[in-house]
mmCIF file of C-alpha atoms and ligand atoms in Angstrom:
data_model
loop_
_atom_site.group_PDB
_atom_site.id
_atom_site.type_symbol
_atom_site.label_atom_id
_atom_site.label_comp_id
_atom_site.label_asym_id
_atom_site.label_seq_id
_atom_site.Cartn_x
_atom_site.Cartn_y
_atom_site.Cartn_z
ATOM 1 C CA MET Q 1 14.142 14.659 9.429
ATOM 2 C CA PHE Q 2 16.571 12.392 7.698
ATOM 3 C CA TYR Q 3 17.102 9.009 5.771
ATOM 4 C CA GLN Q 4 18.983 6.067 7.912
ATOM 5 C CA CYS Q 5 19.513 3.069 5.715
ATOM 6 C CA THR Q 6 18.167 -0.038 7.697
ATOM 7 C CA SER Q 7 21.205 -2.117 6.778
ATOM 8 C CA CYS Q 8 24.076 -0.228 7.356
ATOM 9 C CA LYS Q 9 22.528 2.472 9.353
ATOM 10 C CA LEU Q 10 24.266 5.545 7.644
ATOM 11 C CA ILE Q 11 21.922 8.774 8.309
ATOM 12 C CA TYR Q 12 21.424 10.704 4.589
ATOM 13 C CA ASP Q 13 19.748 14.391 4.562
ATOM 14 C CA HIS Q 14 16.174 14.165 3.422
ATOM 15 C CA THR Q 15 16.450 16.334 0.331
ATOM 16 C CA GLU Q 16 19.131 14.109 -1.438
ATOM 17 C CA CYS Q 17 17.377 12.734 -4.440
ATOM 18 C CA ILE Q 18 18.128 8.802 -3.261
ATOM 19 C CA TRP Q 19 15.542 5.698 -2.839
ATOM 20 C CA LYS Q 20 18.282 2.987 -1.564
ATOM 21 C CA CYS Q 21 21.517 3.543 0.743
ATOM 22 C CA PRO Q 22 24.238 4.704 -1.556
ATOM 23 C CA LYS Q 23 26.898 2.941 0.086
ATOM 24 C CA CYS Q 24 25.352 -0.200 1.003
ATOM 25 C CA SER Q 25 21.746 -0.407 -1.243
ATOM 26 C CA GLY Q 26 20.347 -1.121 1.754
ATOM 27 C CA LEU Q 27 16.652 0.139 2.390
ATOM 28 C CA LEU Q 28 15.982 3.563 3.620
ATOM 29 C CA ASP Q 29 13.790 4.375 6.377
ATOM 30 C CA LEU Q 30 12.737 8.315 7.450
ATOM 31 C CA GLN Q 31 13.012 9.255 10.734
ATOM 32 C CA PHE Q 32 11.411 12.761 11.688
ATOM 33 C CA THR Q 33 9.069 14.309 14.440
ATOM 34 C CA PHE Q 34 5.208 13.695 13.692
ATOM 35 C CA GLU Q 35 2.419 15.095 15.940
ATOM 36 C CA ILE Q 36 -1.486 14.304 15.801
ATOM 37 C CA ASP Q 37 -3.582 16.847 18.117
ATOM 38 C CA ILE Q 38 -7.060 15.016 18.430
ATOM 39 C CA ALA Q 39 -8.727 18.276 19.150
ATOM 40 C CA LYS Q 40 -7.343 19.718 16.103
ATOM 41 C CA LEU Q 41 -8.853 17.670 13.526
ATOM 42 C CA ARG Q 42 -12.504 18.582 14.066
ATOM 43 C CA ASN Q 43 -12.580 21.581 12.180
ATOM 44 C CA ARG Q 44 -10.450 19.988 9.268
ATOM 45 C CA LYS Q 45 -11.665 19.266 5.648
ATOM 46 C CA CYS Q 46 -12.297 15.461 5.644
ATOM 47 C CA THR Q 47 -8.747 14.086 3.675
ATOM 48 C CA LEU Q 48 -5.986 12.135 4.831
ATOM 49 C CA TRP Q 49 -4.484 15.935 5.015
ATOM 50 C CA ARG Q 50 -6.465 16.180 8.047
ATOM 51 C CA TYR Q 51 -2.886 14.826 9.803
ATOM 52 C CA ARG Q 52 -1.108 17.398 8.671
ATOM 53 C CA GLU Q 53 1.748 17.395 11.326
ATOM 54 C CA ALA Q 54 2.356 13.820 10.929
ATOM 55 C CA ILE Q 55 2.945 14.033 7.319
ATOM 56 C CA PRO Q 56 6.751 14.896 6.712
ATOM 57 C CA ILE Q 57 6.333 17.602 3.875
ATOM 58 C CA GLU Q 58 7.713 20.817 5.105
ATOM 59 C CA SER Q 59 5.407 23.529 3.018
ATOM 60 C CA ASP Q 60 1.961 23.590 1.991
ATOM 61 C CA ASN Q 61 2.767 25.298 -0.899
ATOM 62 C CA ASP Q 62 4.375 21.977 -1.854
ATOM 63 C CA ILE Q 63 1.180 19.903 -1.392
ATOM 64 C CA ILE Q 64 -0.259 18.069 -4.389
ATOM 65 C CA SER Q 65 -3.894 16.752 -3.319
ATOM 66 C CA PHE Q 66 -7.183 15.798 -5.044
ATOM 67 C CA ASP Q 67 -8.493 16.136 -1.273
ATOM 68 C CA GLU Q 68 -7.785 12.319 -0.978
ATOM 69 C CA GLY Q 69 -8.948 9.614 1.972
ATOM 70 C CA MET Q 70 -11.107 8.978 4.677
ATOM 71 C CA THR Q 71 -12.582 6.908 2.544
ATOM 72 C CA PRO Q 72 -15.741 5.501 4.012
ATOM 73 C CA LEU Q 73 -15.241 2.378 6.925
ATOM 74 C CA GLN Q 74 -18.346 0.337 6.149
ATOM 75 C CA GLN Q 75 -19.355 -2.779 8.162
ATOM 76 C CA ILE Q 76 -20.797 -6.111 6.192
ATOM 77 C CA VAL Q 77 -21.646 -9.299 7.923
ATOM 78 C CA VAL Q 78 -19.102 -12.178 6.589
ATOM 79 C CA ASN Q 79 -20.498 -15.801 7.534
ATOM 80 C CA ASP Q 80 -22.499 -14.089 10.799
ATOM 81 C CA TYR Q 81 -19.126 -12.229 11.555
ATOM 82 C CA PRO Q 82 -19.027 -8.264 11.223
ATOM 83 C CA VAL Q 83 -16.354 -6.715 9.295
ATOM 84 C CA GLN Q 84 -15.087 -3.148 9.096
ATOM 85 C CA LEU Q 85 -14.133 -2.695 5.507
ATOM 86 C CA LYS Q 86 -12.667 0.529 4.342
ATOM 87 C CA LEU Q 87 -13.631 1.666 0.776
ATOM 88 C CA ASP Q 88 -9.966 2.418 -0.814
ATOM 89 C CA PHE Q 89 -11.143 1.803 -4.323
ATOM 90 C CA LEU Q 90 -12.921 4.893 -4.058
ATOM 91 C CA PHE Q 91 -9.803 7.009 -4.433
ATOM 92 C CA PRO Q 92 -9.207 9.395 -7.574
ATOM 93 C CA SER Q 93 -7.167 7.082 -9.484
ATOM 94 C CA GLY Q 94 -9.286 3.861 -8.316
ATOM 95 C CA SER Q 95 -6.907 2.475 -5.737
ATOM 96 C CA TYR Q 96 -5.308 3.298 -2.143
ATOM 97 C CA LYS Q 97 -2.007 4.099 -3.641
ATOM 98 C CA ASP Q 98 -3.231 7.354 -3.941
ATOM 99 C CA ARG Q 99 -2.409 7.726 -0.228
ATOM 100 C CA GLY Q 100 1.417 6.921 -0.769
ATOM 101 C CA SER Q 101 1.503 9.328 -4.343
ATOM 102 C CA THR Q 102 -0.122 12.593 -2.678
ATOM 103 C CA VAL Q 103 2.563 12.421 -0.114
ATOM 104 C CA LEU Q 104 5.614 11.243 -2.862
ATOM 105 C CA ILE Q 105 4.348 13.763 -5.592
ATOM 106 C CA SER Q 106 4.569 16.368 -3.173
ATOM 107 C CA LYS Q 107 7.937 15.611 -1.585
ATOM 108 C CA ALA Q 108 9.008 15.493 -5.454
ATOM 109 C CA LYS Q 109 7.563 19.070 -5.712
ATOM 110 C CA SER Q 110 9.420 20.621 -2.902
ATOM 111 C CA LEU Q 111 12.489 19.221 -4.473
ATOM 112 C CA ARG Q 112 11.614 20.530 -7.665
ATOM 113 C CA VAL Q 113 11.783 17.796 -9.658
ATOM 114 C CA ASN Q 114 10.345 18.166 -13.046
ATOM 115 C CA GLU Q 115 10.547 14.289 -14.471
ATOM 116 C CA VAL Q 116 10.020 11.141 -12.661
ATOM 117 C CA VAL Q 117 10.037 7.395 -13.161
ATOM 118 C CA GLU Q 118 8.041 4.537 -11.847
ATOM 119 C CA ASP Q 119 7.107 0.687 -12.624
ATOM 120 C CA SER Q 120 4.544 -1.257 -11.211
ATOM 121 C CA SER Q 121 1.703 -3.774 -12.382
ATOM 122 C CA GLY Q 122 -0.568 -0.714 -12.888
ATOM 123 C CA ASN Q 123 -2.126 0.910 -9.954
ATOM 124 C CA ALA Q 124 0.680 2.488 -8.426
ATOM 125 C CA GLY Q 125 1.803 3.621 -11.932
ATOM 126 C CA ALA Q 126 -1.638 4.943 -12.356
ATOM 127 C CA SER Q 127 -1.587 6.890 -9.158
ATOM 128 C CA ILE Q 128 1.694 8.468 -9.615
ATOM 129 C CA ALA Q 129 0.717 9.483 -13.082
ATOM 130 C CA ALA Q 130 -2.191 11.381 -11.450
ATOM 131 C CA TYR Q 131 -0.525 13.331 -8.982
ATOM 132 C CA CYS Q 132 2.408 14.213 -11.713
ATOM 133 C CA ALA Q 133 -0.146 15.657 -13.949
ATOM 134 C CA LYS Q 134 -1.446 17.780 -11.070
ATOM 135 C CA ALA Q 135 1.903 18.908 -10.398
ATOM 136 C CA ASN Q 136 3.121 19.110 -13.821
ATOM 137 C CA ILE Q 137 5.868 16.989 -13.592
ATOM 138 C CA ALA Q 138 6.852 14.450 -16.659
ATOM 139 C CA SER Q 139 6.336 10.937 -15.614
ATOM 140 C CA ASN Q 140 7.781 7.591 -17.184
ATOM 141 C CA ILE Q 141 5.628 4.441 -16.015
ATOM 142 C CA TYR Q 142 7.106 1.004 -16.673
ATOM 143 C CA VAL Q 143 4.292 -1.951 -16.512
ATOM 144 C CA SER Q 144 4.121 -5.039 -17.955
ATOM 145 C CA ASN Q 145 2.755 -5.663 -21.157
ATOM 146 C CA LYS Q 146 0.112 -8.124 -19.739
ATOM 147 C CA SER Q 147 -1.344 -5.437 -17.224
ATOM 148 C CA SER Q 148 -4.945 -5.127 -17.395
ATOM 149 C CA LYS Q 149 -5.713 -2.543 -20.373
ATOM 150 C CA GLY Q 150 -8.207 -0.235 -18.262
ATOM 151 C CA LYS Q 151 -4.933 0.705 -16.241
ATOM 152 C CA LEU Q 152 -2.676 1.195 -19.118
ATOM 153 C CA PHE Q 153 -5.069 3.670 -20.817
ATOM 154 C CA GLN Q 154 -5.593 5.555 -17.690
ATOM 155 C CA ILE Q 155 -1.851 5.796 -17.147
ATOM 156 C CA GLN Q 156 -1.490 7.099 -20.988
ATOM 157 C CA SER Q 157 -4.650 9.534 -20.892
ATOM 158 C CA TYR Q 158 -2.856 11.285 -17.927
ATOM 159 C CA GLY Q 159 -0.619 12.092 -20.258
ATOM 160 C CA ALA Q 160 2.319 9.929 -18.707
ATOM 161 C CA SER Q 161 4.366 8.463 -21.061
ATOM 162 C CA LEU Q 162 4.159 4.780 -21.026
ATOM 163 C CA HIS Q 163 6.356 2.041 -21.171
ATOM 164 C CA THR Q 164 5.166 -1.508 -21.801
ATOM 165 C CA ILE Q 165 8.031 -4.126 -21.081
ATOM 166 C CA GLU Q 166 7.700 -7.777 -22.281
ATOM 167 C CA GLY Q 167 8.853 -9.843 -19.389
ATOM 168 C CA SER Q 168 8.210 -10.559 -15.415
ATOM 169 C CA ARG Q 169 7.712 -7.798 -12.895
ATOM 170 C CA GLU Q 170 11.168 -8.189 -12.261
ATOM 171 C CA ASP Q 171 12.226 -7.521 -15.601
ATOM 172 C CA VAL Q 172 9.816 -3.919 -15.569
ATOM 173 C CA ALA Q 173 11.116 -3.061 -12.308
ATOM 174 C CA GLN Q 174 14.844 -3.501 -13.760
ATOM 175 C CA ALA Q 175 13.692 -1.324 -16.816
ATOM 176 C CA ALA Q 176 12.494 1.487 -14.319
ATOM 177 C CA LYS Q 177 15.922 1.402 -12.244
ATOM 178 C CA ASP Q 178 18.023 1.730 -15.196
ATOM 179 C CA ALA Q 179 15.956 4.889 -15.719
ATOM 180 C CA ALA Q 180 16.094 5.989 -12.599
ATOM 181 C CA ASN Q 181 20.014 6.591 -13.018
ATOM 182 C CA ARG Q 182 19.038 9.966 -14.380
ATOM 183 C CA LEU Q 183 15.632 10.415 -13.280
ATOM 184 C CA PHE Q 184 13.593 10.746 -9.697
ATOM 185 C CA TYR Q 185 12.455 7.196 -9.073
ATOM 186 C CA ALA Q 186 8.936 7.767 -7.449
ATOM 187 C CA SER Q 187 8.984 4.240 -6.477
ATOM 188 C CA HIS Q 188 5.998 3.222 -4.220
ATOM 189 C CA VAL Q 189 7.962 0.167 -3.213
ATOM 190 C CA TYR Q 190 11.309 1.765 -2.139
ATOM 191 C CA HIS Q 191 10.627 5.317 -1.154
ATOM 192 C CA PRO Q 192 10.312 6.164 2.347
ATOM 193 C CA PHE Q 193 7.801 8.714 1.699
ATOM 194 C CA PHE Q 194 5.350 6.572 -0.053
ATOM 195 C CA TYR Q 195 4.640 4.539 3.037
ATOM 196 C CA HIS Q 196 4.262 7.866 5.089
ATOM 197 C CA GLY Q 197 1.314 8.121 2.979
ATOM 198 C CA THR Q 198 0.063 4.781 3.034
ATOM 199 C CA LYS Q 199 0.283 4.900 6.858
ATOM 200 C CA THR Q 200 -2.869 7.214 6.969
ATOM 201 C CA PHE Q 201 -5.144 4.018 6.274
ATOM 202 C CA ALA Q 202 -4.341 3.583 10.172
ATOM 203 C CA TYR Q 203 -4.927 6.792 11.651
ATOM 204 C CA GLU Q 204 -8.429 7.190 9.532
ATOM 205 C CA VAL Q 205 -9.584 3.339 10.775
ATOM 206 C CA CYS Q 206 -9.044 4.718 14.469
ATOM 207 C CA GLU Q 207 -10.544 7.855 14.046
ATOM 208 C CA GLN Q 208 -13.573 6.423 12.109
ATOM 209 C CA LEU Q 209 -13.836 3.979 15.316
ATOM 210 C CA GLY Q 210 -13.886 7.097 17.630
ATOM 211 C CA TRP Q 211 -10.316 6.310 18.522
ATOM 212 C CA LYS Q 212 -10.536 2.663 18.881
ATOM 213 C CA VAL Q 213 -8.026 0.277 18.083
ATOM 214 C CA PRO Q 214 -8.825 -2.968 16.068
ATOM 215 C CA ASP Q 215 -8.118 -6.135 17.035
ATOM 216 C CA THR Q 216 -6.725 -7.508 13.804
ATOM 217 C CA ILE Q 217 -5.983 -6.269 10.359
ATOM 218 C CA VAL Q 218 -6.509 -7.829 7.079
ATOM 219 C CA LEU Q 219 -4.982 -6.413 4.504
ATOM 220 C CA PRO Q 220 -3.117 -7.717 0.928
ATOM 221 C CA MET Q 221 0.660 -8.611 0.701
ATOM 222 C CA GLY Q 222 2.834 -7.974 -2.495
ATOM 223 C CA ASN Q 223 5.428 -5.344 -2.096
ATOM 224 C CA GLY Q 224 3.966 -4.430 1.266
ATOM 225 C CA THR Q 225 2.813 -0.816 0.645
ATOM 226 C CA ILE Q 226 -0.104 -1.037 2.473
ATOM 227 C CA PHE Q 227 0.874 -3.252 4.753
ATOM 228 C CA ILE Q 228 3.898 -1.572 5.971
ATOM 229 C CA GLY Q 229 2.307 1.565 5.860
ATOM 230 C CA ALA Q 230 -0.949 0.436 7.881
ATOM 231 C CA TYR Q 231 2.122 -0.665 10.794
ATOM 232 C CA ILE Q 232 4.031 2.426 10.615
ATOM 233 C CA GLY Q 233 0.379 4.262 11.332
ATOM 234 C CA PHE Q 234 -0.620 2.083 14.030
ATOM 235 C CA SER Q 235 2.843 2.314 16.020
ATOM 236 C CA GLU Q 236 2.818 6.120 15.320
ATOM 237 C CA LEU Q 237 -0.401 6.317 16.995
ATOM 238 C CA VAL Q 238 0.845 3.898 19.876
ATOM 239 C CA GLN Q 239 3.828 5.984 20.157
ATOM 240 C CA LEU Q 240 1.763 9.376 20.622
ATOM 241 C CA ASN Q 241 -0.472 7.413 23.602
ATOM 242 C CA ILE Q 242 -3.494 7.838 21.086
ATOM 243 C CA ILE Q 243 -4.043 4.236 21.104
ATOM 244 C CA GLU Q 244 -2.767 1.355 23.470
ATOM 245 C CA LYS Q 245 -1.900 -1.410 20.965
ATOM 246 C CA ILE Q 246 -0.894 -2.365 17.678
ATOM 247 C CA PRO Q 247 -3.568 -4.638 15.903
ATOM 248 C CA LYS Q 248 -2.847 -8.447 15.034
ATOM 249 C CA PHE Q 249 -1.594 -8.247 11.129
ATOM 250 C CA ILE Q 250 -2.900 -10.714 8.710
ATOM 251 C CA GLY Q 251 -1.448 -10.683 5.669
ATOM 252 C CA ILE Q 252 -3.070 -12.205 2.266
ATOM 253 C CA GLN Q 253 -1.028 -13.395 -0.625
ATOM 254 C CA THR Q 254 -2.136 -15.415 -3.821
ATOM 255 C CA LYS Q 255 -0.961 -19.083 -3.755
ATOM 256 C CA ALA Q 256 0.290 -18.509 -7.519
ATOM 257 C CA CYS Q 257 2.689 -16.157 -6.273
ATOM 258 C CA ALA Q 258 3.314 -16.570 -2.436
ATOM 259 C CA PRO Q 259 6.928 -16.170 -1.782
ATOM 260 C CA ILE Q 260 6.424 -14.483 1.412
ATOM 261 C CA TYR Q 261 3.861 -17.077 2.307
ATOM 262 C CA LYS Q 262 6.395 -19.767 1.925
ATOM 263 C CA THR Q 263 9.308 -18.201 3.619
ATOM 264 C CA TYR Q 264 7.152 -17.799 6.412
ATOM 265 C CA VAL Q 265 5.398 -21.029 6.750
ATOM 266 C CA ASN Q 266 9.283 -23.031 5.927
ATOM 267 C CA GLN Q 267 10.557 -20.223 8.765
ATOM 268 C CA SER Q 268 13.404 -19.343 6.488
ATOM 269 C CA ASP Q 269 15.862 -16.553 6.834
ATOM 270 C CA CYS Q 270 16.279 -15.777 3.360
ATOM 271 C CA LEU Q 271 13.138 -15.566 0.430
ATOM 272 C CA GLN Q 272 12.135 -18.628 -1.125
ATOM 273 C CA ASP Q 273 12.102 -18.651 -4.723
ATOM 274 C CA ILE Q 274 9.256 -19.567 -6.310
ATOM 275 C CA ILE Q 275 7.949 -19.799 -9.899
ATOM 276 C CA PRO Q 276 4.944 -17.835 -10.401
ATOM 277 C CA ASN Q 277 1.805 -19.235 -11.767
ATOM 278 C CA GLN Q 278 -1.209 -17.073 -13.410
ATOM 279 C CA THR Q 279 -3.121 -14.977 -10.983
ATOM 280 C CA VAL Q 280 -6.006 -12.759 -11.552
ATOM 281 C CA ALA Q 281 -4.675 -11.408 -8.632
ATOM 282 C CA GLU Q 282 -2.082 -8.902 -10.486
ATOM 283 C CA GLY Q 283 -2.063 -6.399 -8.034
ATOM 284 C CA ILE Q 284 -0.128 -8.677 -5.453
ATOM 285 C CA ALA Q 285 1.931 -11.307 -7.984
ATOM 286 C CA ILE Q 286 5.153 -10.273 -6.683
ATOM 287 C CA ALA Q 287 7.885 -12.628 -6.990
ATOM 288 C CA LYS Q 288 10.571 -10.510 -4.902
ATOM 289 C CA SER Q 289 9.140 -8.372 -2.686
ATOM 290 C CA ALA Q 290 12.032 -6.070 -1.464
ATOM 291 C CA ARG Q 291 10.300 -5.754 1.525
ATOM 292 C CA TRP Q 292 9.699 -9.039 2.975
ATOM 293 C CA LYS Q 293 11.732 -9.365 5.575
ATOM 294 C CA GLN Q 294 10.087 -6.364 6.966
ATOM 295 C CA MET Q 295 6.386 -7.551 6.316
ATOM 296 C CA ILE Q 296 7.807 -11.144 8.145
ATOM 297 C CA ASP Q 297 8.963 -9.117 11.245
ATOM 298 C CA ILE Q 298 5.718 -7.357 11.348
ATOM 299 C CA VAL Q 299 3.454 -10.364 11.387
ATOM 300 C CA GLN Q 300 5.702 -12.097 14.002
ATOM 301 C CA PHE Q 301 5.924 -8.914 15.801
ATOM 302 C CA THR Q 302 2.238 -8.588 16.122
ATOM 303 C CA LYS Q 303 1.534 -12.506 16.073
ATOM 304 C CA GLY Q 304 -0.286 -12.256 13.188
ATOM 305 C CA GLN Q 305 -0.537 -15.153 10.213
ATOM 306 C CA ILE Q 306 -0.153 -15.211 6.730
ATOM 307 C CA LEU Q 307 -2.467 -16.673 4.614
ATOM 308 C CA ALA Q 308 -2.449 -18.016 0.552
ATOM 309 C CA VAL Q 309 -5.659 -17.857 -1.170
ATOM 310 C CA ASP Q 310 -6.228 -19.948 -4.216
ATOM 311 C CA GLU Q 311 -7.887 -18.793 -7.856
ATOM 312 C CA ILE Q 312 -11.208 -20.384 -6.985
ATOM 313 C CA GLN Q 313 -11.320 -18.598 -3.433
ATOM 314 C CA ILE Q 314 -10.665 -15.337 -5.261
ATOM 315 C CA LYS Q 315 -13.405 -15.891 -7.728
ATOM 316 C CA SER Q 316 -15.767 -16.521 -5.417
ATOM 317 C CA ALA Q 317 -14.901 -13.238 -3.012
ATOM 318 C CA LEU Q 318 -15.238 -11.578 -6.118
ATOM 319 C CA ILE Q 319 -18.824 -12.797 -6.925
ATOM 320 C CA ASP Q 320 -19.531 -12.258 -2.775
ATOM 321 C CA LEU Q 321 -18.347 -8.602 -2.823
ATOM 322 C CA SER Q 322 -20.070 -7.495 -6.371
ATOM 323 C CA HIS Q 323 -23.327 -9.418 -5.256
ATOM 324 C CA ARG Q 324 -23.179 -7.331 -2.156
ATOM 325 C CA GLY Q 325 -22.977 -4.104 -4.572
ATOM 326 C CA TYR Q 326 -18.993 -3.675 -3.899
ATOM 327 C CA TYR Q 327 -17.215 -4.060 -7.804
ATOM 328 C CA VAL Q 328 -13.669 -4.258 -6.849
ATOM 329 C CA GLU Q 329 -10.790 -5.695 -9.140
ATOM 330 C CA PRO Q 330 -9.896 -9.054 -8.628
ATOM 331 C CA THR Q 331 -6.687 -8.365 -6.377
ATOM 332 C CA ALA Q 332 -8.871 -6.671 -4.211
ATOM 333 C CA ALA Q 333 -10.981 -9.646 -3.674
ATOM 334 C CA ALA Q 334 -7.936 -11.900 -2.973
ATOM 335 C CA ALA Q 335 -7.700 -9.770 0.086
ATOM 336 C CA PHE Q 336 -11.739 -10.095 1.232
ATOM 337 C CA ALA Q 337 -11.128 -13.883 0.174
ATOM 338 C CA GLY Q 338 -8.272 -13.548 2.987
ATOM 339 C CA VAL Q 339 -10.702 -12.105 5.608
ATOM 340 C CA THR Q 340 -13.573 -14.922 4.778
ATOM 341 C CA GLN Q 341 -10.899 -17.807 5.157
ATOM 342 C CA TYR Q 342 -9.778 -15.996 8.609
ATOM 343 C CA ILE Q 343 -12.896 -16.055 9.757
ATOM 344 C CA GLN Q 344 -13.753 -19.245 9.364
ATOM 345 C CA ASN Q 345 -10.860 -20.426 11.927
ATOM 346 C CA LEU Q 346 -12.011 -17.785 14.403
ATOM 347 C CA GLU Q 347 -12.917 -18.781 17.803
ATOM 348 C CA SER Q 348 -12.787 -15.194 19.666
ATOM 349 C CA ASP Q 349 -14.588 -12.178 19.400
ATOM 350 C CA GLU Q 350 -12.323 -9.737 17.489
ATOM 351 C CA LEU Q 351 -12.824 -6.042 15.817
ATOM 352 C CA ILE Q 352 -11.809 -6.975 12.223
ATOM 353 C CA VAL Q 353 -10.756 -4.456 9.331
ATOM 354 C CA SER Q 354 -9.717 -5.113 6.117
ATOM 355 C CA THR Q 355 -9.815 -3.024 3.074
ATOM 356 C CA LEU Q 356 -10.711 -3.047 -0.668
ATOM 357 C CA THR Q 357 -8.177 -2.035 -2.114
ATOM 358 C CA GLY Q 358 -8.669 -0.959 -6.118
ATOM 359 C CA HIS Q 359 -11.769 -0.108 -8.449
ATOM 360 C CA GLY Q 360 -13.273 -3.204 -10.840
ATOM 361 C CA LEU Q 361 -13.853 -0.568 -13.321
ATOM 362 C CA LYS Q 362 -10.048 -0.937 -14.459
ATOM 363 C CA THR Q 363 -9.702 -4.646 -14.888
ATOM 364 C CA GLY Q 364 -13.375 -5.208 -16.894
ATOM 365 C CA GLU Q 365 -11.835 -7.940 -19.154
ATOM 366 C CA LEU Q 366 -10.232 -10.226 -16.196
ATOM 367 C CA ILE Q 367 -13.490 -10.059 -14.271
ATOM 368 C CA ASP Q 368 -14.812 -11.430 -17.646
ATOM 369 C CA ILE Q 369 -12.152 -13.835 -17.898
ATOM 370 C CA MET Q 370 -13.353 -15.306 -14.672
ATOM 371 C CA ASN Q 371 -16.789 -15.811 -15.789
ATOM 372 C CA CYS Q 372 -18.221 -14.011 -12.523
HETATM 373 C C1 PLP T 1 -0.920 -2.325 -5.162
HETATM 374 C C2 PLP T 1 -2.317 -3.097 -4.640
HETATM 375 C C3 PLP T 1 -2.495 -3.995 -3.706
HETATM 376 C C4 PLP T 1 -1.126 -4.404 -2.811
HETATM 377 O O1 PLP T 1 0.117 -3.713 -2.408
HETATM 378 P P1 PLP T 1 1.150 -4.219 -2.423
HETATM 379 O O2 PLP T 1 2.077 -2.487 -1.888
HETATM 380 O O3 PLP T 1 1.816 -4.972 -3.500
HETATM 381 O O4 PLP T 1 1.390 -4.844 -0.982
HETATM 382 C C5 PLP T 1 -3.371 -4.510 -3.411
HETATM 383 N N1 PLP T 1 -4.132 -4.530 -4.125
HETATM 384 C C6 PLP T 1 -4.753 -3.563 -5.151
HETATM 385 C C7 PLP T 1 -5.503 -3.243 -5.982
HETATM 386 C C8 PLP T 1 -3.254 -2.996 -5.406
HETATM 387 O O5 PLP T 1 -3.348 -1.885 -6.208
HETATM 388 ZN ZN1 ZN T 2 23.727 1.151 3.924
#
């Protein structure tokens, strides 16, 4: 098991506390041998750790887990069209980020780390703080002072040190990177281990469909932790000959902050500059996604698309969902707005899977502002 720089291809041992290439600052990938034996799964607990041989943690003793995962996959009907929705807002900390945190904080535990730093728009910070609390690791969480209050309260109540930063999401990230010079950077954006947790989304979807692969996956797209993670999961299942193809990947951005959408539409080779506008989809309002190129590559390779949804679409998606009994945060509704838009222009029959990423209970104020 080793890290490889995606730019200069240098290789680093997995026990090094690094989050980007020390030589060229390139993004790191993790290489290791993984395995899934379907026959073995039958007798295992209904958690994401059931795919134990595909999760790169060496010793069971280091696993930090709330028995999370295997969230329900439910069918709903959108404009007469069936869609499968993964209820990932039902994770212990209220968002799918727990998929990544259980693996990344287990890795930190195995490295005997005793203090970490992380920055986020809220949910990743809350999730890392929760797992650090369980692992007895101190956590420093950097967030914007404009993040939803519910997320800030949650981070603090886990016992984390909350650092609220005035400024853009990029300013928040910079403050965390400064702290990361002396602390383990438990970054959901950069750290490869996080993605080897979020990839379990793909495993679970296929297992819940009886090891059938969906035709189309619709996912929110900000920093790409679920988008890229799901892609890794489906690719691994193809490599293991468990499924025969990788689904089409549809990425959803919020129009108010859609740099990847703009780059994709303009067919540009560098990430387009944008001036972010106000949006209720705080979880995907990312102006400079470090992994933007990987996301566009995935879309092109799978013959997918990138769509951008506006505030009105997000609001009606949120109302649609809550009137069906799903109380999620506006960022999750943004992805569902993307599902609705995608279906409108659909001609063929497709098995579509999407996800509800975050719980509404943290963002009551935001939902109130929207007059839903
Ligand atoms: C983090 C998050 C997303 C999107 O994740 P990215 O990694 O930024 O692409 C979507 N919805 C919710 C609720 C989130 O917390
Ligand atoms: Zn490098």
